[in-house]
PDB file of C-alpha atoms in Angstrom:
ATOM      1  CA  MET K   1      -0.104  -0.370   0.121  1.00 42.00           C
ATOM      2  CA  VAL K   2       2.911   2.490   0.734  1.00 40.00           C
ATOM      3  CA  GLY K   3       4.570   1.852  -2.441  1.00 43.00           C
ATOM      4  CA  TYR K   4       1.462   2.303  -3.995  1.00 43.00           C
ATOM      5  CA  TRP K   5       0.999   5.786  -2.444  1.00 38.00           C
ATOM      6  CA  LEU K   6       4.406   6.794  -3.444  1.00 41.00           C
ATOM      7  CA  LEU K   7       3.827   6.132  -6.977  1.00 47.00           C
ATOM      8  CA  LEU K   8       0.932   8.439  -7.182  1.00 49.00           C
ATOM      9  CA  SER K   9       1.373  11.901  -9.083  1.00 54.00           C
ATOM     10  CA  ALA K  10       0.883  15.015  -6.527  1.00 56.00           C
ATOM     11  CA  ASP K  11      -2.189  15.592  -8.110  1.00 61.00           C
ATOM     12  CA  THR K  12      -3.978  12.658  -7.282  1.00 63.00           C
ATOM     13  CA  LYS K  13      -2.384  12.074  -3.623  1.00 54.00           C
ATOM     14  CA  LYS K  14      -4.262  15.474  -3.064  1.00 59.00           C
ATOM     15  CA  ARG K  15      -7.250  14.441  -4.821  1.00 66.00           C
ATOM     16  CA  LEU K  16      -7.075  11.517  -2.626  1.00 62.00           C
ATOM     17  CA  THR K  17      -6.587  13.370   0.562  1.00 61.00           C
ATOM     18  CA  MET K  18      -9.390  15.409  -0.336  1.00 65.00           C
ATOM     19  CA  GLN K  19     -11.662  12.844  -0.646  1.00 70.00           C
ATOM     20  CA  HIS K  20     -10.940  11.356   2.633  1.00 67.00           C
ATOM     21  CA  ALA K  21     -11.108  14.568   4.196  1.00 65.00           C
ATOM     22  CA  LEU K  22     -14.548  14.975   3.269  1.00 71.00           C
ATOM     23  CA  ILE K  23     -15.576  11.888   4.001  1.00 76.00           C
ATOM     24  CA  SER K  24     -14.639  12.196   7.618  1.00 72.00           C
ATOM     25  CA  ILE K  25     -16.215  15.376   8.015  1.00 72.00           C
ATOM     26  CA  VAL K  26     -19.609  13.687   6.441  1.00 80.00           C
ATOM     27  CA  THR K  27     -18.632  10.829   9.022  1.00 82.00           C
ATOM     28  CA  LEU K  28     -18.216  12.995  12.005  1.00 77.00           C
ATOM     29  CA  LEU K  29     -21.059  15.465  11.392  1.00 79.00           C
ATOM     30  CA  ALA K  30     -23.563  12.580  10.507  1.00 87.00           C
ATOM     31  CA  THR K  31     -22.316  11.140  14.067  1.00 87.00           C
ATOM     32  CA  LEU K  32     -23.028  14.760  15.829  1.00 82.00           C
ATOM     33  CA  ALA K  33     -26.491  14.904  14.005  1.00 86.00           C
ATOM     34  CA  CYS K  34     -27.203  11.334  14.948  1.00 91.00           C
ATOM     35  CA  GLY K  35     -26.934  11.684  18.682  1.00 89.00           C
ATOM     36  CA  TRP K  36     -28.737  15.135  18.181  1.00 87.00           C
ATOM     37  CA  PHE K  37     -31.711  13.448  17.016  1.00 91.00           C
ATOM     38  CA  ALA K  38     -31.511  10.559  19.590  1.00 91.00           C
ATOM     39  CA  GLY K  39     -31.293  13.296  22.399  1.00 89.00           C
ATOM     40  CA  SER K  40     -34.454  15.014  20.942  1.00 87.00           C
ATOM     41  CA  GLN K  41     -36.553  11.885  21.097  1.00 90.00           C
ATOM     42  CA  CYS K  42     -35.574  10.468  24.802  1.00 88.00           C
ATOM     43  CA  SER K  43     -35.963  11.779  28.111  1.00 87.00           C
ATOM     44  CA  LEU K  44     -34.251  14.442  30.219  1.00 85.00           C
ATOM     45  CA  LYS K  45     -33.044  11.408  32.455  1.00 88.00           C
ATOM     46  CA  THR K  46     -31.684   9.700  29.767  1.00 89.00           C
ATOM     47  CA  ARG K  47     -30.093  12.518  28.119  1.00 87.00           C
ATOM     48  CA  GLN K  48     -28.422  13.830  31.636  1.00 86.00           C
ATOM     49  CA  SER K  49     -26.945  10.119  31.720  1.00 88.00           C
ATOM     50  CA  VAL K  50     -25.283   9.935  28.244  1.00 85.00           C
ATOM     51  CA  VAL K  51     -23.689  13.327  28.941  1.00 80.00           C
ATOM     52  CA  LYS K  52     -22.517  12.091  32.236  1.00 83.00           C
ATOM     53  CA  SER K  53     -21.126   9.121  30.423  1.00 84.00           C
ATOM     54  CA  LEU K  54     -18.733  11.795  28.355  1.00 79.00           C
ATOM     55  CA  SER K  55     -15.921  12.086  30.740  1.00 79.00           C
ATOM     56  CA  THR K  56     -15.416   8.313  30.887  1.00 84.00           C
ATOM     57  CA  ILE K  57     -15.908   7.863  27.287  1.00 84.00           C
ATOM     58  CA  VAL K  58     -12.708  10.873  26.873  1.00 79.00           C
ATOM     59  CA  LEU K  59     -10.854   9.098  29.390  1.00 82.00           C
ATOM     60  CA  LEU K  60     -11.254   5.682  27.286  1.00 86.00           C
ATOM     61  CA  LEU K  61     -10.342   7.417  24.035  1.00 81.00           C
ATOM     62  CA  LEU K  62      -7.167   9.241  25.402  1.00 81.00           C
ATOM     63  CA  PHE K  63      -6.023   5.755  26.426  1.00 88.00           C
ATOM     64  CA  SER K  64      -6.391   4.526  22.935  1.00 86.00           C
ATOM     65  CA  MET K  65      -4.565   7.622  21.777  1.00 81.00           C
ATOM     66  CA  GLY K  66      -1.867   6.691  24.016  1.00 83.00           C
ATOM     67  CA  LEU K  67      -1.970   3.312  22.122  1.00 84.00           C
ATOM     68  CA  ASP K  68      -1.769   5.115  18.905  1.00 80.00           C
ATOM     69  CA  PHE K  69       1.087   7.384  19.718  1.00 81.00           C
ATOM     70  CA  ALA K  70       3.258   5.063  21.616  1.00 82.00           C
ATOM     71  CA  GLU K  71       5.624   4.331  18.794  1.00 80.00           C
ATOM     72  CA  VAL K  72       6.224   8.103  17.677  1.00 80.00           C
ATOM     73  CA  LEU K  73       6.306   9.481  20.971  1.00 79.00           C
ATOM     74  CA  THR K  74       8.817   7.317  22.845  1.00 79.00           C
ATOM     75  CA  GLN K  75      11.330   7.507  19.503  1.00 81.00           C
ATOM     76  CA  GLY K  76      13.828   9.806  21.841  1.00 77.00           C
ATOM     77  CA  GLU K  77      14.431  12.821  19.614  1.00 83.00           C
ATOM     78  CA  LEU K  78      11.448  12.332  17.763  1.00 83.00           C
ATOM     79  CA  GLY K  79       9.205  12.359  20.955  1.00 84.00           C
ATOM     80  CA  GLY K  80      10.959  15.317  22.310  1.00 89.00           C
ATOM     81  CA  ALA K  81      10.580  17.489  18.950  1.00 92.00           C
ATOM     82  CA  ILE K  82       7.304  16.543  19.010  1.00 92.00           C
ATOM     83  CA  MET K  83       6.489  17.791  22.697  1.00 93.00           C
ATOM     84  CA  LEU K  84       8.761  20.947  22.046  1.00 95.00           C
ATOM     85  CA  HIS K  85       7.085  21.961  18.748  1.00 96.00           C
ATOM     86  CA  ALA K  86       3.455  21.456  20.504  1.00 96.00           C
ATOM     87  CA  MET K  87       4.349  23.732  23.328  1.00 96.00           C
ATOM     88  CA  LEU K  88       5.675  26.417  21.141  1.00 97.00           C
ATOM     89  CA  LEU K  89       2.433  26.154  19.227  1.00 97.00           C
ATOM     90  CA  SER K  90       0.248  26.240  21.697  1.00 96.00           C
ATOM     91  CA  GLY K  91       2.232  29.068  23.772  1.00 96.00           C
ATOM     92  CA  LEU K  92       1.504  31.332  20.553  1.00 97.00           C
ATOM     93  CA  ILE K  93      -2.088  30.253  19.660  1.00 97.00           C
ATOM     94  CA  THR K  94      -2.453  31.652  23.466  1.00 96.00           C
ATOM     95  CA  LEU K  95      -0.287  34.684  23.385  1.00 96.00           C
ATOM     96  CA  PHE K  96      -2.178  35.814  19.713  1.00 97.00           C
ATOM     97  CA  THR K  97      -5.342  35.075  21.346  1.00 96.00           C
ATOM     98  CA  ALA K  98      -5.420  36.621  24.707  1.00 94.00           C
ATOM     99  CA  VAL K  99      -3.776  39.892  23.126  1.00 94.00           C
ATOM    100  CA  LEU K 100      -6.797  40.080  20.824  1.00 95.00           C
ATOM    101  CA  LEU K 101      -9.328  39.465  23.667  1.00 94.00           C
ATOM    102  CA  LEU K 102      -7.418  41.830  26.268  1.00 89.00           C
ATOM    103  CA  ARG K 103      -9.658  44.489  27.413  1.00 81.00           C
ATOM    104  CA  LYS K 104      -9.654  47.004  30.538  1.00 77.00           C
ATOM    105  CA  PRO K 105      -9.646  44.528  33.512  1.00 76.00           C
ATOM    106  CA  ALA K 106     -12.949  44.182  35.116  1.00 63.00           C
ATOM    107  CA  VAL K 107     -13.831  45.648  38.392  1.00 62.00           C
ATOM    108  CA  LEU K 108     -14.215  43.225  41.086  1.00 61.00           C
ATOM    109  CA  THR K 109     -16.990  44.074  43.050  1.00 60.00           C
ATOM    110  CA  ASN K 110     -17.570  40.813  45.104  1.00 57.00           C
ATOM    111  CA  GLU K 111     -14.907  38.766  45.150  1.00 59.00           C
ATOM    112  CA  THR K 112     -14.850  34.888  46.523  1.00 61.00           C
ATOM    113  CA  PRO K 113     -11.970  33.002  47.325  1.00 61.00           C
ATOM    114  CA  LEU K 114     -10.616  30.784  44.411  1.00 59.00           C
ATOM    115  CA  PRO K 115     -10.586  26.942  44.495  1.00 57.00           C
ATOM    116  CA  SER K 116      -7.608  25.548  45.229  1.00 59.00           C
ATOM    117  CA  LEU K 117      -5.157  25.017  42.151  1.00 59.00           C
ATOM    118  CA  PHE K 118      -4.947  21.472  42.404  1.00 63.00           C
ATOM    119  CA  SER K 119      -8.669  20.994  42.149  1.00 62.00           C
ATOM    120  CA  ALA K 120      -8.394  22.876  39.004  1.00 59.00           C
ATOM    121  CA  PHE K 121      -6.340  20.547  37.742  1.00 64.00           C
ATOM    122  CA  GLY K 122      -8.159  17.510  39.123  1.00 67.00           C
ATOM    123  CA  GLY K 123      -9.766  16.635  35.604  1.00 66.00           C
ATOM    124  CA  CYS K 124      -6.405  17.195  33.792  1.00 71.00           C
ATOM    125  CA  PHE K 125      -4.631  14.839  35.959  1.00 79.00           C
ATOM    126  CA  LYS K 126      -7.107  12.265  34.923  1.00 80.00           C
ATOM    127  CA  ALA K 127      -6.784  12.959  31.076  1.00 78.00           C
ATOM    128  CA  ILE K 128      -2.775  13.023  31.797  1.00 81.00           C
ATOM    129  CA  ALA K 129      -2.773   9.623  33.611  1.00 87.00           C
ATOM    130  CA  ALA K 130      -5.099   8.004  31.156  1.00 86.00           C
ATOM    131  CA  PHE K 131      -3.166   9.086  28.058  1.00 85.00           C
ATOM    132  CA  ILE K 132       0.114   7.797  30.037  1.00 89.00           C
ATOM    133  CA  ALA K 133      -1.246   4.550  30.715  1.00 91.00           C
ATOM    134  CA  GLY K 134      -2.170   4.060  27.131  1.00 88.00           C
ATOM    135  CA  LEU K 135       1.503   5.382  26.119  1.00 87.00           C
ATOM    136  CA  THR K 136       2.883   2.825  28.900  1.00 90.00           C
ATOM    137  CA  LEU K 137       0.980  -0.328  27.467  1.00 89.00           C
ATOM    138  CA  GLY K 138       1.808   0.626  23.917  1.00 86.00           C
ATOM    139  CA  TYR K 139       5.630   1.123  24.453  1.00 83.00           C
ATOM    140  CA  PHE K 140       5.981  -2.357  26.582  1.00 86.00           C
ATOM    141  CA  THR K 141       3.626  -4.228  24.620  1.00 86.00           C
ATOM    142  CA  HIS K 142       3.295  -2.995  21.242  1.00 79.00           C
ATOM    143  CA  PHE K 143      -0.172  -3.733  21.783  1.00 79.00           C
ATOM    144  CA  SER K 144      -2.590  -1.935  19.193  1.00 74.00           C
ATOM    145  CA  LEU K 145      -6.496  -1.760  19.131  1.00 70.00           C
ATOM    146  CA  ASN K 146      -5.893  -2.827  15.388  1.00 69.00           C
ATOM    147  CA  THR K 147      -5.032  -6.192  16.659  1.00 69.00           C
ATOM    148  CA  LEU K 148      -8.840  -6.291  18.054  1.00 67.00           C
ATOM    149  CA  GLY K 149     -10.284  -4.843  14.534  1.00 65.00           C
ATOM    150  CA  LEU K 150     -10.563  -1.896  16.647  1.00 66.00           C
ATOM    151  CA  SER K 151      -8.873   2.064  16.325  1.00 68.00           C
ATOM    152  CA  SER K 152      -9.168   5.325  18.352  1.00 69.00           C
ATOM    153  CA  ASN K 153     -11.780   6.490  15.668  1.00 72.00           C
ATOM    154  CA  ALA K 154     -14.557   3.750  16.919  1.00 79.00           C
ATOM    155  CA  VAL K 155     -14.204   5.509  20.293  1.00 79.00           C
ATOM    156  CA  LEU K 156     -13.884   8.914  18.732  1.00 78.00           C
ATOM    157  CA  TYR K 157     -17.673   8.185  16.994  1.00 83.00           C
ATOM    158  CA  VAL K 158     -19.145   6.961  20.586  1.00 85.00           C
ATOM    159  CA  MET K 159     -17.832  10.615  22.159  1.00 80.00           C
ATOM    160  CA  LEU K 160     -19.024  12.562  19.161  1.00 80.00           C
ATOM    161  CA  PHE K 161     -22.413  10.767  18.937  1.00 88.00           C
ATOM    162  CA  CYS K 162     -22.562  11.856  22.824  1.00 85.00           C
ATOM    163  CA  VAL K 163     -21.796  15.142  22.223  1.00 79.00           C
ATOM    164  CA  GLY K 164     -24.521  15.616  19.784  1.00 83.00           C
ATOM    165  CA  VAL K 165     -26.908  14.201  22.607  1.00 85.00           C
ATOM    166  CA  ASP K 166     -25.238  17.181  24.588  1.00 79.00           C
ATOM    167  CA  LEU K 167     -26.115  19.646  22.115  1.00 75.00           C
ATOM    168  CA  VAL K 168     -30.126  19.286  22.211  1.00 80.00           C
ATOM    169  CA  GLY K 169     -30.226  21.564  25.645  1.00 68.00           C
ATOM    170  CA  PHE K 170     -28.505  24.597  23.854  1.00 68.00           C
ATOM    171  CA  ARG K 171     -30.379  27.557  23.481  1.00 67.00           C
ATOM    172  CA  PHE K 172     -29.188  31.173  22.839  1.00 62.00           C
ATOM    173  CA  GLY K 173     -30.340  34.543  22.730  1.00 62.00           C
ATOM    174  CA  ARG K 174     -29.245  37.726  21.071  1.00 66.00           C
ATOM    175  CA  VAL K 175     -25.732  37.202  19.636  1.00 69.00           C
ATOM    176  CA  THR K 176     -23.847  40.220  20.506  1.00 81.00           C
ATOM    177  CA  ARG K 177     -21.182  41.868  18.279  1.00 85.00           C
ATOM    178  CA  GLN K 178     -18.936  41.220  21.664  1.00 86.00           C
ATOM    179  CA  CYS K 179     -20.079  37.743  22.219  1.00 87.00           C
ATOM    180  CA  ALA K 180     -18.944  37.342  17.997  1.00 89.00           C
ATOM    181  CA  SER K 181     -15.708  38.533  18.721  1.00 92.00           C
ATOM    182  CA  VAL K 182     -14.888  35.675  20.890  1.00 94.00           C
ATOM    183  CA  PRO K 183     -14.668  32.853  18.221  1.00 95.00           C
ATOM    184  CA  VAL K 184     -13.408  35.299  15.677  1.00 95.00           C
ATOM    185  CA  ALA K 185     -10.400  36.327  17.666  1.00 95.00           C
ATOM    186  CA  ALA K 186      -9.915  32.521  18.397  1.00 95.00           C
ATOM    187  CA  VAL K 187      -9.641  31.690  14.997  1.00 96.00           C
ATOM    188  CA  VAL K 188      -7.740  34.642  13.792  1.00 96.00           C
ATOM    189  CA  GLY K 189      -5.031  34.221  16.807  1.00 96.00           C
ATOM    190  CA  TYR K 190      -4.379  30.714  15.583  1.00 96.00           C
ATOM    191  CA  VAL K 191      -4.176  31.507  12.218  1.00 97.00           C
ATOM    192  CA  ALA K 192      -1.548  34.235  13.272  1.00 97.00           C
ATOM    193  CA  ALA K 193       0.206  32.040  15.787  1.00 97.00           C
ATOM    194  CA  ALA K 194       0.459  29.108  12.691  1.00 97.00           C
ATOM    195  CA  GLY K 195       2.197  31.914  10.335  1.00 96.00           C
ATOM    196  CA  LEU K 196       4.606  32.305  13.036  1.00 97.00           C
ATOM    197  CA  PHE K 197       5.236  28.911  14.120  1.00 97.00           C
ATOM    198  CA  SER K 198       6.058  28.058  10.202  1.00 97.00           C
ATOM    199  CA  LEU K 199       8.668  30.839  10.132  1.00 96.00           C
ATOM    200  CA  LEU K 200      10.425  29.056  13.961  1.00 96.00           C
ATOM    201  CA  THR K 201       9.881  25.541  12.772  1.00 96.00           C
ATOM    202  CA  PRO K 202      10.355  23.198   9.643  1.00 95.00           C
ATOM    203  CA  PHE K 203       6.848  22.755   9.421  1.00 96.00           C
ATOM    204  CA  SER K 204       5.195  25.214   6.495  1.00 95.00           C
ATOM    205  CA  TRP K 205       2.433  27.215   7.075  1.00 94.00           C
ATOM    206  CA  GLN K 206      -0.514  24.751   5.433  1.00 94.00           C
ATOM    207  CA  GLN K 207       1.150  21.874   7.846  1.00 95.00           C
ATOM    208  CA  SER K 208       1.359  24.387  11.014  1.00 96.00           C
ATOM    209  CA  LEU K 209      -2.242  25.284  10.509  1.00 96.00           C
ATOM    210  CA  VAL K 210      -3.321  21.527  10.574  1.00 95.00           C
ATOM    211  CA  LEU K 211      -1.712  21.253  13.840  1.00 96.00           C
ATOM    212  CA  GLY K 212      -3.728  23.706  15.581  1.00 96.00           C
ATOM    213  CA  SER K 213      -6.831  22.984  13.460  1.00 94.00           C
ATOM    214  CA  GLY K 214      -8.575  21.382  16.537  1.00 93.00           C
ATOM    215  CA  LEU K 215      -9.502  24.913  17.923  1.00 94.00           C
ATOM    216  CA  GLY K 216      -8.660  23.266  21.714  1.00 91.00           C
ATOM    217  CA  TRP K 217     -10.854  20.143  21.265  1.00 87.00           C
ATOM    218  CA  PHE K 218      -7.935  17.417  21.635  1.00 86.00           C
ATOM    219  CA  SER K 219      -9.935  14.298  22.091  1.00 82.00           C
ATOM    220  CA  LEU K 220     -10.959  14.980  18.159  1.00 85.00           C
ATOM    221  CA  SER K 221      -7.917  16.748  16.666  1.00 89.00           C
ATOM    222  CA  GLY K 222      -5.806  13.919  17.854  1.00 87.00           C
ATOM    223  CA  PRO K 223      -7.355  10.894  15.979  1.00 86.00           C
ATOM    224  CA  MET K 224      -8.725  12.768  13.077  1.00 86.00           C
ATOM    225  CA  VAL K 225      -5.381  14.178  12.286  1.00 90.00           C
ATOM    226  CA  HIS K 226      -3.606  11.053  13.077  1.00 87.00           C
ATOM    227  CA  GLN K 227      -6.152   9.519  10.444  1.00 82.00           C
ATOM    228  CA  LEU K 228      -5.896  12.201   7.943  1.00 84.00           C
ATOM    229  CA  ALA K 229      -1.839  12.981   8.200  1.00 86.00           C
ATOM    230  CA  GLY K 230      -0.370  10.715   9.793  1.00 87.00           C
ATOM    231  CA  ALA K 231       1.001   9.688  13.289  1.00 86.00           C
ATOM    232  CA  GLU K 232       3.536  12.437  13.829  1.00 90.00           C
ATOM    233  CA  MET K 233       1.171  14.961  13.141  1.00 93.00           C
ATOM    234  CA  GLY K 234      -1.717  13.554  15.075  1.00 91.00           C
ATOM    235  CA  ALA K 235       0.484  13.472  18.087  1.00 91.00           C
ATOM    236  CA  ILE K 236       1.504  17.203  17.873  1.00 95.00           C
ATOM    237  CA  ALA K 237      -2.320  18.363  17.260  1.00 95.00           C
ATOM    238  CA  PHE K 238      -3.181  16.630  20.062  1.00 92.00           C
ATOM    239  CA  MET K 239      -0.214  17.527  22.020  1.00 93.00           C
ATOM    240  CA  THR K 240      -0.785  20.938  20.824  1.00 96.00           C
ATOM    241  CA  ASP K 241      -4.780  21.381  21.789  1.00 93.00           C
ATOM    242  CA  PHE K 242      -3.897  19.406  25.473  1.00 90.00           C
ATOM    243  CA  PHE K 243      -1.087  22.192  26.210  1.00 92.00           C
ATOM    244  CA  ARG K 244      -3.661  24.612  25.453  1.00 92.00           C
ATOM    245  CA  GLU K 245      -5.872  23.194  27.648  1.00 87.00           C
ATOM    246  CA  LEU K 246      -3.567  23.829  30.606  1.00 86.00           C
ATOM    247  CA  LEU K 247      -3.013  27.190  29.318  1.00 91.00           C
ATOM    248  CA  SER K 248      -6.375  28.077  29.467  1.00 89.00           C
ATOM    249  CA  ILE K 249      -6.640  26.585  33.210  1.00 84.00           C
ATOM    250  CA  VAL K 250      -4.036  28.436  34.287  1.00 85.00           C
ATOM    251  CA  PHE K 251      -5.173  31.597  32.707  1.00 88.00           C
ATOM    252  CA  LEU K 252      -8.695  31.204  34.320  1.00 85.00           C
ATOM    253  CA  TYR K 253      -7.845  30.613  37.613  1.00 82.00           C
ATOM    254  CA  PHE K 254      -5.451  33.750  37.791  1.00 84.00           C
ATOM    255  CA  LEU K 255      -7.117  36.239  35.185  1.00 84.00           C
ATOM    256  CA  GLY K 256     -10.460  35.303  34.625  1.00 82.00           C
ATOM    257  CA  ARG K 257     -12.146  37.553  36.649  1.00 83.00           C
ATOM    258  CA  ARG K 258     -10.744  40.184  35.330  1.00 87.00           C
ATOM    259  CA  GLN K 259     -10.259  39.092  31.948  1.00 90.00           C
ATOM    260  CA  PRO K 260     -13.183  37.350  31.015  1.00 90.00           C
ATOM    261  CA  LEU K 261     -13.370  37.399  27.206  1.00 91.00           C
ATOM    262  CA  ALA K 262      -9.934  36.489  26.816  1.00 92.00           C
ATOM    263  CA  ALA K 263     -10.657  33.393  29.316  1.00 92.00           C
ATOM    264  CA  VAL K 264     -13.285  32.318  27.027  1.00 94.00           C
ATOM    265  CA  GLY K 265     -11.491  32.973  24.041  1.00 94.00           C
ATOM    266  CA  LEU K 266      -8.086  30.723  25.114  1.00 94.00           C
ATOM    267  CA  SER K 267     -10.589  27.948  25.932  1.00 91.00           C
ATOM    268  CA  GLY K 268     -11.284  27.651  22.582  1.00 93.00           C
ATOM    269  CA  ALA K 269     -13.845  24.536  21.594  1.00 90.00           C
ATOM    270  CA  ALA K 270     -13.424  23.504  25.372  1.00 87.00           C
ATOM    271  CA  ALA K 271     -15.225  26.499  26.090  1.00 87.00           C
ATOM    272  CA  MET K 272     -18.754  24.927  25.998  1.00 79.00           C
ATOM    273  CA  ASP K 273     -17.592  21.507  28.237  1.00 72.00           C
ATOM    274  CA  SER K 274     -14.679  20.980  29.650  1.00 72.00           C
ATOM    275  CA  ALA K 275     -13.595  24.148  30.529  1.00 78.00           C
ATOM    276  CA  LEU K 276     -16.802  25.418  31.246  1.00 77.00           C
ATOM    277  CA  PRO K 277     -16.762  24.665  34.926  1.00 74.00           C
ATOM    278  CA  PHE K 278     -13.771  26.633  35.604  1.00 78.00           C
ATOM    279  CA  ILE K 279     -15.437  29.433  33.317  1.00 83.00           C
ATOM    280  CA  LYS K 280     -18.596  29.746  35.826  1.00 79.00           C
ATOM    281  CA  GLN K 281     -16.329  29.309  38.839  1.00 77.00           C
ATOM    282  CA  ASN K 282     -13.668  32.116  37.790  1.00 81.00           C
ATOM    283  CA  CYS K 283     -15.613  34.588  35.498  1.00 84.00           C
ATOM    284  CA  ASP K 284     -18.854  36.496  35.880  1.00 83.00           C
ATOM    285  CA  ALA K 285     -22.116  34.574  34.845  1.00 80.00           C
ATOM    286  CA  TYR K 286     -22.777  37.150  32.569  1.00 84.00           C
ATOM    287  CA  TYR K 287     -20.125  35.502  30.457  1.00 86.00           C
ATOM    288  CA  ILE K 288     -21.155  32.034  30.674  1.00 84.00           C
ATOM    289  CA  PRO K 289     -23.742  32.551  27.459  1.00 86.00           C
ATOM    290  CA  TYR K 290     -20.321  33.783  25.737  1.00 89.00           C
ATOM    291  CA  ALA K 291     -18.693  30.590  26.599  1.00 89.00           C
ATOM    292  CA  ILE K 292     -21.366  28.219  25.237  1.00 84.00           C
ATOM    293  CA  PHE K 293     -21.979  30.119  22.198  1.00 89.00           C
ATOM    294  CA  SER K 294     -18.354  30.801  21.424  1.00 92.00           C
ATOM    295  CA  GLY K 295     -17.251  26.706  22.595  1.00 89.00           C
ATOM    296  CA  LEU K 296     -20.355  25.471  19.671  1.00 86.00           C
ATOM    297  CA  LEU K 297     -19.228  27.398  17.170  1.00 90.00           C
ATOM    298  CA  LEU K 298     -15.463  26.369  17.426  1.00 93.00           C
ATOM    299  CA  THR K 299     -16.430  22.727  18.200  1.00 88.00           C
ATOM    300  CA  LEU K 300     -18.582  22.495  14.581  1.00 86.00           C
ATOM    301  CA  ALA K 301     -15.933  24.391  13.074  1.00 91.00           C
ATOM    302  CA  ALA K 302     -12.890  21.964  14.062  1.00 91.00           C
ATOM    303  CA  PRO K 303     -13.710  19.264  11.856  1.00 87.00           C
ATOM    304  CA  PHE K 304     -14.267  21.345   9.000  1.00 87.00           C
ATOM    305  CA  LEU K 305     -10.863  23.260   9.765  1.00 92.00           C
ATOM    306  CA  ILE K 306      -9.245  20.049   9.997  1.00 91.00           C
ATOM    307  CA  SER K 307     -10.262  18.220   6.892  1.00 87.00           C
ATOM    308  CA  ILE K 308      -9.820  21.786   4.928  1.00 88.00           C
ATOM    309  CA  THR K 309      -6.485  22.459   6.022  1.00 92.00           C
ATOM    310  CA  VAL K 310      -5.201  18.537   5.839  1.00 88.00           C
ATOM    311  CA  ALA K 311      -6.480  19.009   1.829  1.00 83.00           C
ATOM    312  CA  LEU K 312      -4.648  22.060   1.216  1.00 83.00           C
ATOM    313  CA  CYS K 313      -1.182  20.492   2.411  1.00 76.00           C
TER     314      CYS K 313
END
């Protein structure tokens, strides 16, 4: 199969990649739509049970991605380069997005004590543990889900179905210009960061766009970029979005109350799910609809961006 691919012309490769990307995005959106339809037909109690299972499914997905990326991340220099590139790109995206959304610091009228930093990172510690467990098993046993006829994509589709169920409950009021500026700034910041990243590393601008195209949704970008662009690109995309989430939690903890717009924008697609509890704790309640709107918009945009940017490479 590899030999056959090498014999293909550049135009043929690009066309096949585009077809693969389109098939992937149609499948992902169809899975979300099926989840939304199923959720709209079932009771609130059933929906709540499905949504509650999301955290377990994400941990299972992270474990399976650890298995998938064990070979590339444990290759000494290659693994180190992946981590460094991911940290650089996530830092640049965070910086550019924050600059675009920084405003005059909000005045605090009733400041309540912050939760402990350890509790803020509790969910991240679980995610890291699940990923490292998969990485360790893959490294020492060379076990792969492929031996069972499975892949991390199977878990991804289960997760997307549950996300579709969760979308049933979202309702929006009037979208203000300030509210709309948050997802726009998140996308502009990511594009600008990719441009600078391409100047500082061996990656082209198109490849850099692929690496940041998950918009903070690491449980999507890892398996999808892996499927469309290979294990190394998938590993960097996953780690980039994972580091983005860590940086957004730090920003939320220390600056969320004074810079709520930037805090929501830095959370990216995670603003409507995994980052939402931190936003509720560290930002004024006025900005919760901003988080849900921005997070939902970026969540729906991420599969399109991944597919389009991969096709452009």
